[in-house]
């Protein structure tokens, strides 16, 4: 008879975050359900670090969104709407997809009893190694031919990119100087997809560093072998976090400037969003971009590419 330990602590954390999101209207019902599934999946491993990084991303991102909301409501049509900031399941998964997959893959290789072990062994060409926090650090390059390290850096790359983009979007709009469009280097209205500001760029790098610091702190607390390397890991994770935050946000801006349409209302003097009230076509000016990708598509593509790049390079 199989023995099953119910993941009570992950269940409670995932439930608390989902309920909090519903209560504060940062998550829709579908978004709360998606957040619960993502949270319990990433927290149910013997290695808690990916789940802790997820929680930190959620809390910091939500705080930044609340801080930037008044300014966004003044500059972007739709942010004073009741559904502004109301994240759906699609938005939740687009901001967690590659990190979730990497975490589940790490669990299949290193968590005893985790489903999909044989599939993971065949896919990665290695034998699974049960996690032992006293004897090896998950960032050791020699574990499962480097896959443990690569998968954790995919998690870091994903959340550093998403955190950097979130802070650039929510805090960059507070900049006193107008942003410039990445593709033309000309000034554009605040809130334009693909626009860059000094404050937003600094926020991107800082957001990536925050995710790197979170991963370093979590590993140092829960893993004895990582604690023995704490100085080296601190510089390693902060450095790669900063790179992923900056470059991930830059990639997001490039996609936003070219493949995501930005429209501006000449009457309200505000950027139009997905929740904007329908406008008279004669009143609307196209600022930049082709109407190919939505914001969710841009987030998914940029975070996935950044995550894979960091997993390969780091």
mmCIF file of C-alpha atoms in Angstrom:
data_model
loop_
_atom_site.group_PDB
_atom_site.id
_atom_site.type_symbol
_atom_site.label_atom_id
_atom_site.label_comp_id
_atom_site.label_asym_id
_atom_site.label_seq_id
_atom_site.Cartn_x
_atom_site.Cartn_y
_atom_site.Cartn_z
ATOM 1 C CA UNK A 1 0.000 0.000 0.000
ATOM 2 C CA UNK A 2 1.432 3.391 -0.990
ATOM 3 C CA UNK A 3 2.069 5.903 1.772
ATOM 4 C CA UNK A 4 0.989 9.455 1.014
ATOM 5 C CA UNK A 5 1.876 12.522 3.057
ATOM 6 C CA UNK A 6 -0.553 15.362 2.441
ATOM 7 C CA UNK A 7 1.421 18.595 1.751
ATOM 8 C CA UNK A 8 -0.304 20.539 4.531
ATOM 9 C CA UNK A 9 2.096 23.498 4.735
ATOM 10 C CA UNK A 10 2.178 24.056 0.941
ATOM 11 C CA UNK A 11 -1.619 23.717 0.898
ATOM 12 C CA UNK A 12 -2.021 26.375 3.591
ATOM 13 C CA UNK A 13 0.417 28.791 1.924
ATOM 14 C CA UNK A 14 -1.159 28.344 -1.522
ATOM 15 C CA UNK A 15 -4.638 28.798 -0.062
ATOM 16 C CA UNK A 16 -3.628 31.925 1.871
ATOM 17 C CA UNK A 17 -2.077 33.562 -1.199
ATOM 18 C CA UNK A 18 -5.076 32.756 -3.393
ATOM 19 C CA UNK A 19 -7.606 33.996 -0.844
ATOM 20 C CA UNK A 20 -5.533 37.141 -0.265
ATOM 21 C CA UNK A 21 -5.500 37.807 -4.011
ATOM 22 C CA UNK A 22 -9.259 37.388 -4.214
ATOM 23 C CA UNK A 23 -9.859 39.590 -1.191
ATOM 24 C CA UNK A 24 -7.677 42.400 -2.530
ATOM 25 C CA UNK A 25 -9.046 41.931 -6.055
ATOM 26 C CA UNK A 26 -5.605 41.354 -7.517
ATOM 27 C CA UNK A 27 -6.804 37.904 -8.696
ATOM 28 C CA UNK A 28 -9.987 36.864 -10.469
ATOM 29 C CA UNK A 29 -11.597 33.538 -9.426
ATOM 30 C CA UNK A 30 -9.805 31.772 -12.286
ATOM 31 C CA UNK A 31 -6.589 33.591 -11.379
ATOM 32 C CA UNK A 32 -6.905 32.498 -7.756
ATOM 33 C CA UNK A 33 -7.406 28.881 -8.825
ATOM 34 C CA UNK A 34 -4.351 29.068 -11.096
ATOM 35 C CA UNK A 35 -2.308 30.691 -8.328
ATOM 36 C CA UNK A 36 -3.319 27.922 -5.925
ATOM 37 C CA UNK A 37 -2.283 25.171 -8.348
ATOM 38 C CA UNK A 38 1.006 26.893 -9.143
ATOM 39 C CA UNK A 39 1.739 27.593 -5.488
ATOM 40 C CA UNK A 40 1.055 24.127 -4.133
ATOM 41 C CA UNK A 41 3.036 22.549 -6.996
ATOM 42 C CA UNK A 42 6.112 24.703 -6.410
ATOM 43 C CA UNK A 43 5.975 24.447 -2.614
ATOM 44 C CA UNK A 44 5.477 20.683 -2.379
ATOM 45 C CA UNK A 45 9.089 19.708 -3.110
ATOM 46 C CA UNK A 46 11.613 18.822 -0.401
ATOM 47 C CA UNK A 47 13.460 21.900 -1.744
ATOM 48 C CA UNK A 48 11.341 24.900 -0.759
ATOM 49 C CA UNK A 49 13.405 27.536 -2.567
ATOM 50 C CA UNK A 50 11.377 27.724 -5.834
ATOM 51 C CA UNK A 51 8.171 28.191 -3.856
ATOM 52 C CA UNK A 52 9.728 30.879 -1.670
ATOM 53 C CA UNK A 53 10.901 32.766 -4.765
ATOM 54 C CA UNK A 54 7.349 32.501 -6.149
ATOM 55 C CA UNK A 55 5.825 33.898 -2.936
ATOM 56 C CA UNK A 56 8.317 36.777 -2.859
ATOM 57 C CA UNK A 57 7.590 37.604 -6.492
ATOM 58 C CA UNK A 58 3.857 37.657 -5.798
ATOM 59 C CA UNK A 59 4.141 39.870 -2.712
ATOM 60 C CA UNK A 60 6.621 42.348 -4.225
ATOM 61 C CA UNK A 61 4.761 42.495 -7.521
ATOM 62 C CA UNK A 62 1.420 43.096 -5.821
ATOM 63 C CA UNK A 63 2.920 45.870 -3.690
ATOM 64 C CA UNK A 64 4.432 47.544 -6.754
ATOM 65 C CA UNK A 65 1.111 47.330 -8.593
ATOM 66 C CA UNK A 66 -0.694 49.039 -5.726
ATOM 67 C CA UNK A 67 1.986 51.741 -5.529
ATOM 68 C CA UNK A 68 1.755 52.549 -9.231
ATOM 69 C CA UNK A 69 -2.023 52.286 -9.552
ATOM 70 C CA UNK A 70 -2.915 55.988 -8.966
ATOM 71 C CA UNK A 71 -0.357 57.177 -11.514
ATOM 72 C CA UNK A 72 -1.421 54.519 -14.025
ATOM 73 C CA UNK A 73 -5.061 55.507 -13.635
ATOM 74 C CA UNK A 74 -4.104 59.045 -14.647
ATOM 75 C CA UNK A 75 -2.013 58.003 -17.659
ATOM 76 C CA UNK A 76 -3.644 54.795 -18.929
ATOM 77 C CA UNK A 77 -7.318 54.440 -19.796
ATOM 78 C CA UNK A 78 -8.762 51.359 -18.095
ATOM 79 C CA UNK A 79 -6.634 51.387 -14.943
ATOM 80 C CA UNK A 80 -9.412 53.176 -13.113
ATOM 81 C CA UNK A 81 -11.721 50.349 -14.230
ATOM 82 C CA UNK A 82 -13.014 47.866 -11.640
ATOM 83 C CA UNK A 83 -11.083 45.048 -13.308
ATOM 84 C CA UNK A 84 -7.744 46.882 -13.429
ATOM 85 C CA UNK A 85 -5.064 44.669 -11.920
ATOM 86 C CA UNK A 86 -7.564 41.790 -11.780
ATOM 87 C CA UNK A 87 -5.296 38.943 -12.940
ATOM 88 C CA UNK A 88 -6.867 35.966 -14.691
ATOM 89 C CA UNK A 89 -5.613 32.384 -14.963
ATOM 90 C CA UNK A 90 -3.965 33.220 -18.295
ATOM 91 C CA UNK A 91 -2.014 36.055 -16.687
ATOM 92 C CA UNK A 92 -0.983 33.896 -13.728
ATOM 93 C CA UNK A 93 0.303 31.086 -15.935
ATOM 94 C CA UNK A 94 2.066 33.476 -18.337
ATOM 95 C CA UNK A 95 3.964 34.801 -15.311
ATOM 96 C CA UNK A 96 4.855 31.362 -13.933
ATOM 97 C CA UNK A 97 4.966 28.843 -16.802
ATOM 98 C CA UNK A 98 8.674 28.168 -17.331
ATOM 99 C CA UNK A 99 9.449 28.338 -13.597
ATOM 100 C CA UNK A 100 6.649 25.868 -12.862
ATOM 101 C CA UNK A 101 7.850 23.413 -15.516
ATOM 102 C CA UNK A 102 11.459 23.679 -14.295
ATOM 103 C CA UNK A 103 10.385 23.123 -10.687
ATOM 104 C CA UNK A 104 8.360 20.038 -11.581
ATOM 105 C CA UNK A 105 11.294 18.699 -13.618
ATOM 106 C CA UNK A 106 13.620 19.264 -10.632
ATOM 107 C CA UNK A 107 11.151 17.381 -8.437
ATOM 108 C CA UNK A 108 11.041 14.450 -10.854
ATOM 109 C CA UNK A 109 14.846 14.192 -10.739
ATOM 110 C CA UNK A 110 15.409 14.788 -7.038
ATOM 111 C CA UNK A 111 12.238 14.345 -4.937
ATOM 112 C CA UNK A 112 11.676 10.733 -3.790
ATOM 113 C CA UNK A 113 8.251 9.476 -4.835
ATOM 114 C CA UNK A 114 7.641 12.402 -7.183
ATOM 115 C CA UNK A 115 5.662 11.447 -10.327
ATOM 116 C CA UNK A 116 7.376 11.357 -13.690
ATOM 117 C CA UNK A 117 10.786 10.095 -12.538
ATOM 118 C CA UNK A 118 11.267 7.686 -15.450
ATOM 119 C CA UNK A 119 10.160 10.297 -17.977
ATOM 120 C CA UNK A 120 12.576 12.856 -16.522
ATOM 121 C CA UNK A 121 15.454 10.367 -16.516
ATOM 122 C CA UNK A 122 14.838 9.561 -20.179
ATOM 123 C CA UNK A 123 14.380 13.211 -21.138
ATOM 124 C CA UNK A 124 17.509 14.502 -19.385
ATOM 125 C CA UNK A 125 19.631 11.373 -19.872
ATOM 126 C CA UNK A 126 20.555 11.006 -16.189
ATOM 127 C CA UNK A 127 19.679 8.900 -13.160
ATOM 128 C CA UNK A 128 17.620 10.589 -10.460
ATOM 129 C CA UNK A 129 19.479 11.626 -7.294
ATOM 130 C CA UNK A 130 17.415 11.937 -4.072
ATOM 131 C CA UNK A 131 17.739 15.376 -2.492
ATOM 132 C CA UNK A 132 19.930 15.504 0.614
ATOM 133 C CA UNK A 133 20.275 19.000 2.063
ATOM 134 C CA UNK A 134 23.198 18.043 4.283
ATOM 135 C CA UNK A 135 25.441 16.637 1.566
ATOM 136 C CA UNK A 136 24.934 18.589 -1.670
ATOM 137 C CA UNK A 137 23.769 22.016 -2.786
ATOM 138 C CA UNK A 138 21.177 22.132 -5.595
ATOM 139 C CA UNK A 139 23.454 24.570 -7.457
ATOM 140 C CA UNK A 140 26.368 22.108 -7.530
ATOM 141 C CA UNK A 141 27.323 21.595 -11.176
ATOM 142 C CA UNK A 142 28.074 17.894 -10.684
ATOM 143 C CA UNK A 143 24.574 16.835 -9.613
ATOM 144 C CA UNK A 144 22.615 15.041 -12.380
ATOM 145 C CA UNK A 145 25.163 16.312 -14.913
ATOM 146 C CA UNK A 146 24.356 19.905 -14.033
ATOM 147 C CA UNK A 147 20.584 19.660 -14.499
ATOM 148 C CA UNK A 148 19.787 20.507 -10.876
ATOM 149 C CA UNK A 149 21.732 23.765 -11.234
ATOM 150 C CA UNK A 150 20.313 24.547 -14.683
ATOM 151 C CA UNK A 151 16.710 24.015 -13.601
ATOM 152 C CA UNK A 152 17.104 26.302 -10.588
ATOM 153 C CA UNK A 153 18.652 28.987 -12.778
ATOM 154 C CA UNK A 154 15.665 28.632 -15.111
ATOM 155 C CA UNK A 155 13.465 29.392 -12.097
ATOM 156 C CA UNK A 156 15.629 32.397 -11.236
ATOM 157 C CA UNK A 157 15.709 33.630 -14.836
ATOM 158 C CA UNK A 158 11.950 33.412 -15.115
ATOM 159 C CA UNK A 159 11.120 35.312 -11.939
ATOM 160 C CA UNK A 160 13.943 37.838 -12.394
ATOM 161 C CA UNK A 161 12.533 38.675 -15.831
ATOM 162 C CA UNK A 162 8.936 38.892 -14.576
ATOM 163 C CA UNK A 163 9.893 40.895 -11.493
ATOM 164 C CA UNK A 164 12.019 43.246 -13.565
ATOM 165 C CA UNK A 165 9.212 43.777 -16.060
ATOM 166 C CA UNK A 166 6.632 44.285 -13.299
ATOM 167 C CA UNK A 167 8.720 46.905 -11.505
ATOM 168 C CA UNK A 168 9.625 48.638 -14.777
ATOM 169 C CA UNK A 169 5.953 48.848 -15.707
ATOM 170 C CA UNK A 170 4.552 49.804 -12.304
ATOM 171 C CA UNK A 171 7.358 52.071 -11.056
ATOM 172 C CA UNK A 172 8.876 53.286 -14.328
ATOM 173 C CA UNK A 173 5.650 55.140 -15.061
ATOM 174 C CA UNK A 174 6.379 57.272 -11.973
ATOM 175 C CA UNK A 175 9.440 58.747 -13.719
ATOM 176 C CA UNK A 176 9.406 62.536 -14.027
ATOM 177 C CA UNK A 177 10.991 62.418 -17.504
ATOM 178 C CA UNK A 178 9.154 60.997 -20.561
ATOM 179 C CA UNK A 179 10.217 57.518 -21.719
ATOM 180 C CA UNK A 180 11.761 56.740 -25.092
ATOM 181 C CA UNK A 181 10.660 54.014 -27.489
ATOM 182 C CA UNK A 182 13.279 51.277 -27.781
ATOM 183 C CA UNK A 183 13.062 51.006 -31.572
ATOM 184 C CA UNK A 184 13.155 54.729 -32.455
ATOM 185 C CA UNK A 185 14.710 56.319 -29.336
ATOM 186 C CA UNK A 186 12.024 59.028 -29.576
ATOM 187 C CA UNK A 187 9.964 60.187 -26.611
ATOM 188 C CA UNK A 188 6.518 58.603 -26.282
ATOM 189 C CA UNK A 189 3.634 58.877 -23.790
ATOM 190 C CA UNK A 190 4.179 57.066 -20.451
ATOM 191 C CA UNK A 191 2.660 53.589 -20.563
ATOM 192 C CA UNK A 192 3.645 52.914 -24.184
ATOM 193 C CA UNK A 193 4.578 49.270 -24.768
ATOM 194 C CA UNK A 194 8.310 49.010 -25.402
ATOM 195 C CA UNK A 195 9.133 52.376 -23.833
ATOM 196 C CA UNK A 196 12.192 52.757 -21.587
ATOM 197 C CA UNK A 197 12.965 55.162 -18.758
ATOM 198 C CA UNK A 198 15.975 55.421 -16.478
ATOM 199 C CA UNK A 199 13.832 54.685 -13.430
ATOM 200 C CA UNK A 200 12.166 51.718 -15.119
ATOM 201 C CA UNK A 201 15.485 50.239 -16.253
ATOM 202 C CA UNK A 202 16.958 50.593 -12.767
ATOM 203 C CA UNK A 203 13.818 48.987 -11.333
ATOM 204 C CA UNK A 204 14.232 46.043 -13.735
ATOM 205 C CA UNK A 205 17.779 45.364 -12.587
ATOM 206 C CA UNK A 206 16.781 45.846 -8.957
ATOM 207 C CA UNK A 207 13.858 43.453 -9.345
ATOM 208 C CA UNK A 208 16.139 40.785 -10.777
ATOM 209 C CA UNK A 209 18.590 41.283 -7.925
ATOM 210 C CA UNK A 210 15.732 40.935 -5.433
ATOM 211 C CA UNK A 211 14.876 37.538 -6.902
ATOM 212 C CA UNK A 212 18.550 36.523 -6.809
ATOM 213 C CA UNK A 213 18.809 37.595 -3.171
ATOM 214 C CA UNK A 214 15.651 35.644 -2.331
ATOM 215 C CA UNK A 215 17.009 32.452 -3.876
ATOM 216 C CA UNK A 216 20.342 32.923 -2.078
ATOM 217 C CA UNK A 217 18.635 33.502 1.286
ATOM 218 C CA UNK A 218 16.298 30.523 0.878
ATOM 219 C CA UNK A 219 19.099 28.148 -0.122
ATOM 220 C CA UNK A 220 21.328 29.395 2.687
ATOM 221 C CA UNK A 221 18.621 28.766 5.277
ATOM 222 C CA UNK A 222 17.438 25.350 4.140
ATOM 223 C CA UNK A 223 20.597 23.711 2.774
ATOM 224 C CA UNK A 224 23.736 23.091 4.845
ATOM 225 C CA UNK A 225 25.958 22.536 1.814
ATOM 226 C CA UNK A 226 24.825 25.828 0.243
ATOM 227 C CA UNK A 227 25.612 27.627 3.521
ATOM 228 C CA UNK A 228 29.227 26.504 3.187
ATOM 229 C CA UNK A 229 29.366 28.357 -0.154
ATOM 230 C CA UNK A 230 27.240 31.323 0.902
ATOM 231 C CA UNK A 231 29.673 34.077 -0.133
ATOM 232 C CA UNK A 232 30.203 32.749 -3.638
ATOM 233 C CA UNK A 233 26.512 31.978 -4.096
ATOM 234 C CA UNK A 234 25.539 35.475 -2.960
ATOM 235 C CA UNK A 235 27.565 37.122 -5.730
ATOM 236 C CA UNK A 236 26.563 34.477 -8.271
ATOM 237 C CA UNK A 237 22.820 34.747 -7.711
ATOM 238 C CA UNK A 238 22.682 38.532 -7.364
ATOM 239 C CA UNK A 239 24.777 38.954 -10.504
ATOM 240 C CA UNK A 240 22.746 36.595 -12.665
ATOM 241 C CA UNK A 241 19.523 37.952 -11.170
ATOM 242 C CA UNK A 242 20.504 41.485 -12.192
ATOM 243 C CA UNK A 243 21.382 40.326 -15.718
ATOM 244 C CA UNK A 244 18.118 38.415 -16.117
ATOM 245 C CA UNK A 245 16.075 41.315 -14.748
ATOM 246 C CA UNK A 246 17.674 43.854 -17.072
ATOM 247 C CA UNK A 247 17.896 41.767 -20.233
ATOM 248 C CA UNK A 248 14.500 40.156 -19.669
ATOM 249 C CA UNK A 249 12.853 43.543 -19.393
ATOM 250 C CA UNK A 250 14.757 44.703 -22.492
ATOM 251 C CA UNK A 251 13.460 41.703 -24.451
ATOM 252 C CA UNK A 252 9.959 42.401 -23.164
ATOM 253 C CA UNK A 253 10.301 46.006 -24.344
ATOM 254 C CA UNK A 254 11.548 44.934 -27.784
ATOM 255 C CA UNK A 255 8.573 42.616 -28.264
ATOM 256 C CA UNK A 256 6.215 45.273 -26.923
ATOM 257 C CA UNK A 257 7.572 47.960 -29.232
ATOM 258 C CA UNK A 258 7.364 45.831 -32.372
ATOM 259 C CA UNK A 259 4.644 43.184 -32.026
ATOM 260 C CA UNK A 260 2.247 44.693 -29.468
ATOM 261 C CA UNK A 261 0.095 47.618 -30.557
ATOM 262 C CA UNK A 262 -0.054 50.748 -28.409
ATOM 263 C CA UNK A 263 -2.923 53.169 -29.005
ATOM 264 C CA UNK A 264 -3.400 56.681 -27.636
ATOM 265 C CA UNK A 265 -6.601 58.680 -27.176
ATOM 266 C CA UNK A 266 -6.265 62.281 -28.312
ATOM 267 C CA UNK A 267 -9.320 63.225 -26.256
ATOM 268 C CA UNK A 268 -8.490 61.685 -22.876
ATOM 269 C CA UNK A 269 -4.716 62.036 -23.424
ATOM 270 C CA UNK A 270 -4.229 58.503 -22.156
ATOM 271 C CA UNK A 271 -2.852 55.202 -23.437
ATOM 272 C CA UNK A 272 -5.583 52.645 -24.183
ATOM 273 C CA UNK A 273 -5.511 49.245 -22.456
ATOM 274 C CA UNK A 274 -7.415 45.965 -22.791
ATOM 275 C CA UNK A 275 -10.044 47.238 -20.329
ATOM 276 C CA UNK A 276 -10.483 50.628 -22.014
ATOM 277 C CA UNK A 277 -13.933 51.864 -22.967
ATOM 278 C CA UNK A 278 -14.431 51.598 -26.775
ATOM 279 C CA UNK A 279 -13.332 54.810 -28.495
ATOM 280 C CA UNK A 280 -14.183 56.590 -31.738
ATOM 281 C CA UNK A 281 -11.607 55.434 -34.312
ATOM 282 C CA UNK A 282 -10.986 59.023 -35.407
ATOM 283 C CA UNK A 283 -9.878 59.829 -31.868
ATOM 284 C CA UNK A 284 -7.285 57.046 -31.671
ATOM 285 C CA UNK A 285 -3.646 57.307 -32.715
ATOM 286 C CA UNK A 286 -1.369 54.279 -33.103
ATOM 287 C CA UNK A 287 1.833 55.028 -31.206
ATOM 288 C CA UNK A 288 3.800 51.888 -32.014
ATOM 289 C CA UNK A 289 3.756 48.177 -32.746
ATOM 290 C CA UNK A 290 1.866 45.655 -34.840
ATOM 291 C CA UNK A 291 -1.285 44.056 -33.464
ATOM 292 C CA UNK A 292 0.241 40.560 -33.179
ATOM 293 C CA UNK A 293 0.838 39.804 -29.489
ATOM 294 C CA UNK A 294 -1.120 40.495 -26.327
ATOM 295 C CA UNK A 295 0.517 41.442 -23.054
ATOM 296 C CA UNK A 296 0.216 37.831 -21.864
ATOM 297 C CA UNK A 297 1.997 36.592 -24.996
ATOM 298 C CA UNK A 298 4.823 39.080 -24.495
ATOM 299 C CA UNK A 299 5.249 38.085 -20.847
ATOM 300 C CA UNK A 300 5.257 34.380 -21.682
ATOM 301 C CA UNK A 301 7.765 34.666 -24.533
ATOM 302 C CA UNK A 302 10.180 37.030 -22.784
ATOM 303 C CA UNK A 303 10.171 35.122 -19.481
ATOM 304 C CA UNK A 304 10.612 31.748 -21.184
ATOM 305 C CA UNK A 305 13.500 32.914 -23.382
ATOM 306 C CA UNK A 306 15.210 34.647 -20.457
ATOM 307 C CA UNK A 307 14.756 31.589 -18.242
ATOM 308 C CA UNK A 308 16.191 29.221 -20.852
ATOM 309 C CA UNK A 309 19.106 31.567 -21.550
ATOM 310 C CA UNK A 310 19.997 31.784 -17.863
ATOM 311 C CA UNK A 311 19.674 28.027 -17.422
ATOM 312 C CA UNK A 312 22.128 27.547 -20.289
ATOM 313 C CA UNK A 313 24.607 30.321 -19.500
ATOM 314 C CA UNK A 314 24.752 30.125 -15.709
#
